[in-house]
C-alpha cells in the first residue's frame, strides 16, 4: 500500500518536542546531517530574530520524517535558513525519504529557493545546482599525551614553528593557556569586536554591524544541548586573550565559524595556534570531524585531511518572480565564484578590498571625492 504523505509548515520555535526528537533522530541516522547548522536549535535561534524563518515538516503515514528549514522573504523568495552564516544546508530526513522539489516549494509558498552550502546528498535539488565547491574538513582522533605530543604527531611540519612561537609568546607576554569551552560572555564580545574590526580592515561586509547577528551569536552561546552547543574557545597569554573562536558543535561535528585575534599579536600566528588547539581539544571531547567551511584559505590547506562537496544554486518552480530573481542573483554569484577560483584574479581583488578597508578605517573613504563606497 502506498504511504500517505503530507507537508506542514511551522515556525522553528513552535515545533513540538516530538518533532524535535524526530529531527534529532534524522541527524543521528546519517553522517551527512550531523552538522550543528542542520540542528533544530540553529533554526529556532535564527527564528528568534528573523520573522520569515519557517520549517516544512514532511510526514509519511502521520510520522515526521523530514525537516526543511528556510527563510521566506518578500514575494515568495526563499533562502536557506541563515544564508550567509550557515556553512551547511539540507532538507534533513530519515533514510529512504524523497520528495518532489516543486511540490515542496509550492507547499512552502516559495517561487525560488536559494542555497550556497547544500550537502551533496540532496539529489532532488540536483537539477537546480549551478556549481559545487570544496569544503575542507579535518578528521579528528582522540589524542594521547599532551598537546605538544599530539601536534608533533599530527602536523610535524607545523609543530616546530608553532611551538616555538607559543614559547616566545609565553616569555614576552605571559604563560600561554587554552580554554576550550570558555563561559565568560565578555570574551565573546571581545571576539566580536576583533572580528568586526577585521571585516572593516579587509574591506569585507561587517556581519557584526547587524544587530540581529550579534543577538543570534549571543543566544547560541547560551545553547547547550546534545545536538547543538555553542563553544567559545580562547588562547590566553597570562590573563590577556590573544585569539578566540566561536562556533557550534553537535555530538560529532565541530563547525569552525568565527575566529579572530588581537592584531597586536599577529607575529605569533594566533589564528593558526587557535585552530590547532581547537582540533586537539575537540578530538578529546568526542568530536570526530571539524568542518572548516567552504572557501580557500591557506590554513585550511595545511589542516585539512579531506574535502566534502557543497552545492549552490536556485531551486525554482514556474513563476515570474523566480525568473527575475535568477536573472538578478546568478550573474553576481558567477562573477564572485570566478574571482575566488582564480588566484590571478582573487589576489588582486583581496588586495583591493584591504586597501579600501584601510581607507575606511582611516576615514579617507568617507571624505569628499574619495569615490564610491565599496560594499
XYZ file of C-alpha atoms in Angstrom:
375
model
C 0.000 0.000 0.000
C 1.293 3.475 -0.897
C 2.178 5.607 2.126
C 0.269 8.812 2.721
C 2.483 11.899 2.630
C 1.872 15.473 3.727
C 3.816 18.687 4.348
C 3.086 21.064 7.218
C 4.667 24.479 7.831
C 5.795 25.723 11.250
C 7.793 28.484 12.859
C 11.022 26.852 14.139
C 10.418 27.731 17.782
C 6.893 26.259 17.631
C 7.946 22.708 16.769
C 6.689 20.175 19.269
C 9.049 18.170 21.428
C 8.229 15.007 19.447
C 9.054 16.804 16.176
C 12.384 17.981 17.580
C 13.181 14.423 18.680
C 12.339 13.162 15.187
C 14.643 15.841 13.703
C 17.467 14.787 16.035
C 16.867 11.161 15.094
C 17.231 12.019 11.392
C 20.540 13.777 12.190
C 21.786 10.714 14.064
C 20.881 8.288 11.290
C 23.082 9.874 8.620
C 26.582 11.413 8.860
C 25.511 13.846 6.118
C 23.199 15.542 8.636
C 25.377 15.502 11.755
C 26.460 19.131 11.266
C 25.214 21.514 14.010
C 23.976 24.008 11.388
C 21.386 21.359 10.491
C 20.057 21.076 14.044
C 16.646 22.435 15.099
C 18.441 24.562 17.705
C 20.142 26.582 14.958
C 16.863 27.010 13.057
C 14.995 28.138 16.167
C 17.853 30.520 17.010
C 17.569 32.195 13.619
C 13.791 32.188 14.006
C 14.044 34.332 17.147
C 15.474 37.201 15.102
C 14.240 36.579 11.544
C 10.491 36.823 11.100
C 10.430 34.830 7.864
C 12.043 31.689 9.299
C 9.987 28.532 8.760
C 10.337 24.749 8.800
C 8.488 22.453 6.412
C 7.890 19.078 8.061
C 7.482 16.088 5.753
C 5.151 13.382 7.047
C 4.670 9.789 5.934
C 1.716 7.914 7.409
C 1.462 10.560 10.094
C 5.121 10.329 11.134
C 7.546 13.263 10.799
C 10.372 12.037 8.540
C 11.924 15.196 7.047
C 12.670 18.782 8.059
C 13.318 21.664 5.651
C 14.360 24.920 7.379
C 14.214 28.064 5.241
C 13.550 31.788 5.269
C 10.764 33.335 3.227
C 11.262 36.912 2.091
C 9.021 39.216 0.068
C 7.138 37.858 -2.956
C 7.781 34.223 -2.075
C 11.570 34.355 -2.447
C 13.138 31.701 -0.236
C 16.644 31.060 1.010
C 18.391 28.512 3.174
C 17.985 29.435 6.801
C 20.856 31.648 7.913
C 22.123 32.049 4.337
C 25.417 33.917 4.554
C 26.090 32.495 8.022
C 25.326 28.789 7.767
C 28.085 26.548 6.400
C 25.812 23.531 5.910
C 22.300 23.345 4.433
C 19.918 20.479 3.702
C 16.479 19.008 3.965
C 17.231 16.714 6.914
C 15.414 13.406 6.509
C 15.224 9.765 7.507
C 16.952 7.250 5.183
C 14.941 6.489 2.058
C 12.774 9.618 2.173
C 12.467 11.522 -1.081
C 10.470 14.487 -2.306
C 9.429 16.455 -5.351
C 11.197 19.812 -5.187
C 8.495 21.808 -6.961
C 5.785 20.362 -4.719
C 7.935 21.233 -1.715
C 8.335 24.838 -2.876
C 4.607 25.108 -3.544
C 3.777 23.859 -0.043
C 6.202 26.448 1.393
C 4.733 29.266 -0.699
C 8.082 29.768 -2.457
C 8.756 30.579 -6.085
C 12.521 30.182 -5.664
C 14.849 28.742 -3.024
C 18.477 29.898 -2.925
C 21.237 27.833 -1.317
C 25.041 28.018 -1.198
C 26.251 25.239 1.164
C 23.902 22.367 0.274
C 25.180 18.914 1.223
C 25.956 16.731 -1.767
C 23.462 14.020 -0.833
C 20.407 16.171 -1.692
C 19.603 14.539 -5.049
C 16.122 16.070 -5.594
C 17.804 19.507 -5.668
C 20.353 18.251 -8.223
C 18.731 19.784 -11.354
C 18.918 23.228 -9.738
C 22.608 23.176 -8.763
C 24.710 25.799 -10.552
C 28.065 24.823 -9.029
C 29.771 22.581 -6.482
C 32.677 23.586 -4.265
C 35.212 22.060 -1.915
C 34.549 22.340 1.807
C 37.702 21.294 3.730
C 37.298 19.103 6.810
C 39.636 17.723 9.428
C 39.110 14.167 10.683
C 39.856 14.096 14.403
C 41.137 11.251 16.522
C 41.385 11.370 20.304
C 44.940 12.402 21.090
C 47.231 10.641 23.516
C 49.655 12.518 25.713
C 49.833 16.303 25.877
C 49.173 18.946 23.234
C 52.823 19.165 22.091
C 52.965 15.395 21.512
C 49.693 15.469 19.571
C 50.868 18.398 17.444
C 54.202 16.757 16.559
C 52.395 13.546 15.558
C 49.557 15.183 13.612
C 51.416 18.097 11.987
C 55.169 17.520 12.083
C 55.767 20.279 9.531
C 53.938 22.896 11.612
C 54.839 21.693 15.070
C 58.323 23.179 15.367
C 57.304 26.671 14.209
C 54.044 26.750 16.180
C 55.540 25.546 19.457
C 58.435 27.979 19.077
C 56.010 30.899 18.646
C 53.929 29.734 21.626
C 57.017 29.654 23.833
C 58.053 33.111 22.651
C 54.543 34.450 23.314
C 54.735 32.985 26.815
C 58.088 34.647 27.514
C 57.107 38.044 26.081
C 53.516 38.392 27.305
C 52.553 35.705 29.799
C 52.009 31.980 30.190
C 50.066 30.585 27.233
C 46.949 28.661 28.165
C 43.968 27.454 26.165
C 40.338 27.252 27.299
C 38.213 25.069 25.012
C 34.810 25.982 26.460
C 35.020 29.496 27.911
C 31.793 30.710 29.517
C 32.671 34.382 30.040
C 30.369 36.483 27.777
C 32.815 39.389 27.980
C 35.312 37.388 25.922
C 32.600 36.655 23.341
C 32.040 40.401 22.980
C 35.798 40.880 22.618
C 35.821 38.306 19.816
C 33.013 40.128 18.000
C 34.867 43.445 18.307
C 38.019 41.881 16.867
C 36.077 40.245 14.031
C 34.202 43.443 13.226
C 37.492 45.347 13.001
C 38.943 42.581 10.792
C 35.974 42.789 8.413
C 36.408 46.544 8.096
C 40.200 46.309 7.787
C 39.951 43.801 4.930
C 37.071 45.516 3.126
C 34.526 42.781 3.855
C 30.956 43.237 4.947
C 30.904 43.632 8.723
C 28.486 40.942 9.862
C 28.564 42.246 13.420
C 27.269 45.631 12.311
C 23.909 43.836 12.015
C 22.208 43.711 15.440
C 20.323 40.508 14.659
C 23.591 38.631 14.017
C 25.055 39.884 17.306
C 21.867 38.801 19.086
C 21.914 35.401 17.359
C 25.526 34.693 18.332
C 24.878 35.731 21.941
C 21.819 33.451 22.008
C 23.659 30.459 20.502
C 26.437 30.948 23.050
C 23.854 30.039 25.708
C 22.562 26.906 23.940
C 23.934 23.713 25.454
C 22.142 20.694 24.024
C 23.324 17.297 22.827
C 22.946 18.164 19.132
C 23.964 21.828 19.394
C 26.290 23.538 21.849
C 27.823 26.973 21.362
C 31.556 26.684 22.085
C 33.748 29.720 22.763
C 37.456 28.821 22.724
C 40.205 31.219 23.802
C 44.009 31.379 23.750
C 45.293 33.455 26.650
C 48.747 34.877 27.287
C 48.724 35.441 31.012
C 45.284 36.895 31.700
C 45.049 38.528 28.284
C 43.030 36.917 25.467
C 45.042 36.949 22.236
C 42.796 34.808 19.994
C 39.263 33.443 20.191
C 36.812 31.338 18.224
C 33.079 30.817 18.497
C 31.293 28.018 16.716
C 28.708 25.301 17.264
C 29.255 21.600 17.798
C 26.898 18.667 17.537
C 27.550 15.258 19.031
C 30.280 14.512 16.476
C 30.890 17.622 14.306
C 32.548 20.895 15.302
C 31.946 23.791 12.882
C 34.711 26.388 12.588
C 32.813 29.681 12.376
C 34.128 32.993 13.781
C 37.853 33.217 14.538
C 39.693 36.460 15.323
C 42.705 37.665 17.262
C 44.275 40.783 18.679
C 46.294 42.291 15.767
C 48.990 43.303 18.249
C 49.987 39.629 18.413
C 49.830 38.786 14.697
C 53.555 37.890 14.668
C 52.774 34.796 16.742
C 50.208 33.421 14.223
C 47.472 33.283 16.876
C 44.763 32.257 14.388
C 46.628 29.109 13.389
C 47.501 28.497 17.032
C 43.786 28.683 17.845
C 42.741 26.144 15.193
C 45.412 23.654 16.228
C 44.436 23.947 19.887
C 40.746 23.527 18.997
C 41.403 20.435 16.892
C 43.269 18.773 19.759
C 40.657 19.700 22.380
C 37.643 18.834 20.211
C 39.059 15.380 19.469
C 39.450 14.772 23.194
C 35.836 15.912 23.669
C 34.416 13.234 21.375
C 34.260 15.231 18.125
C 35.238 13.207 15.053
C 35.087 15.929 12.386
C 35.983 19.624 12.274
C 34.203 21.330 9.365
C 36.218 24.379 8.284
C 33.646 25.598 5.773
C 33.706 26.386 2.077
C 36.384 28.821 0.985
C 40.055 28.874 0.085
C 42.384 29.777 2.943
C 45.998 28.764 3.386
C 45.450 27.445 6.911
C 42.642 25.180 5.648
C 45.027 23.599 3.143
C 47.504 22.993 5.967
C 44.989 21.407 8.328
C 42.500 19.513 6.140
C 42.513 15.747 5.835
C 39.950 15.685 3.017
C 37.212 17.718 1.370
C 33.446 17.465 1.227
C 31.483 18.931 -1.670
C 28.757 21.527 -1.172
C 26.475 22.995 -3.812
C 24.963 26.351 -4.602
C 22.038 27.120 -6.850
C 18.402 28.155 -7.152
C 15.516 25.693 -6.935
C 12.539 27.162 -8.787
C 9.015 26.473 -9.890
C 7.372 28.294 -12.806
C 6.756 31.839 -11.569
C 7.703 35.337 -12.813
C 9.404 36.158 -9.508
C 11.662 33.101 -9.837
C 12.806 34.159 -13.301
C 13.519 37.719 -12.161
C 15.419 36.534 -9.091
C 17.676 34.241 -11.130
C 18.407 36.991 -13.658
C 19.500 39.242 -10.801
C 21.371 36.851 -8.487
C 23.022 34.316 -10.798
C 25.411 36.751 -12.580
C 26.504 38.153 -9.204
C 27.227 34.665 -7.903
C 29.023 33.711 -11.122
C 31.310 36.734 -11.038
C 32.203 36.171 -7.389
C 32.963 32.487 -7.945
C 35.128 33.263 -10.980
C 37.228 35.661 -8.932
C 37.547 33.258 -5.987
C 38.505 30.310 -8.209
C 41.438 32.024 -9.939
C 44.411 33.198 -7.847
C 45.411 35.715 -10.551
C 42.040 37.407 -10.009
C 41.484 36.580 -6.337
C 44.765 38.004 -5.007
C 44.425 41.461 -6.639
C 40.769 41.591 -5.521
C 41.823 40.746 -1.982
C 44.475 43.477 -2.039
C 41.906 45.968 -3.337
C 39.485 45.097 -0.535
C 42.234 45.519 2.056
C 43.156 48.921 0.585
C 39.523 50.014 0.758
C 39.335 48.709 4.310
C 42.407 50.748 5.267
C 40.924 53.866 3.713
C 37.651 53.334 5.583
C 39.424 52.815 8.871
C 41.482 55.991 8.407
C 38.402 57.975 7.406
C 39.626 58.750 3.870
C 36.875 56.731 2.247
C 34.268 58.989 3.840
C 35.847 62.249 2.728
C 34.534 64.213 -0.289
C 35.932 62.966 -3.567
C 37.098 59.628 -2.185
C 34.927 57.746 -4.654
C 32.064 55.272 -4.295
C 31.874 53.369 -1.049
C 32.677 49.696 -1.503
C 30.023 47.212 -0.461
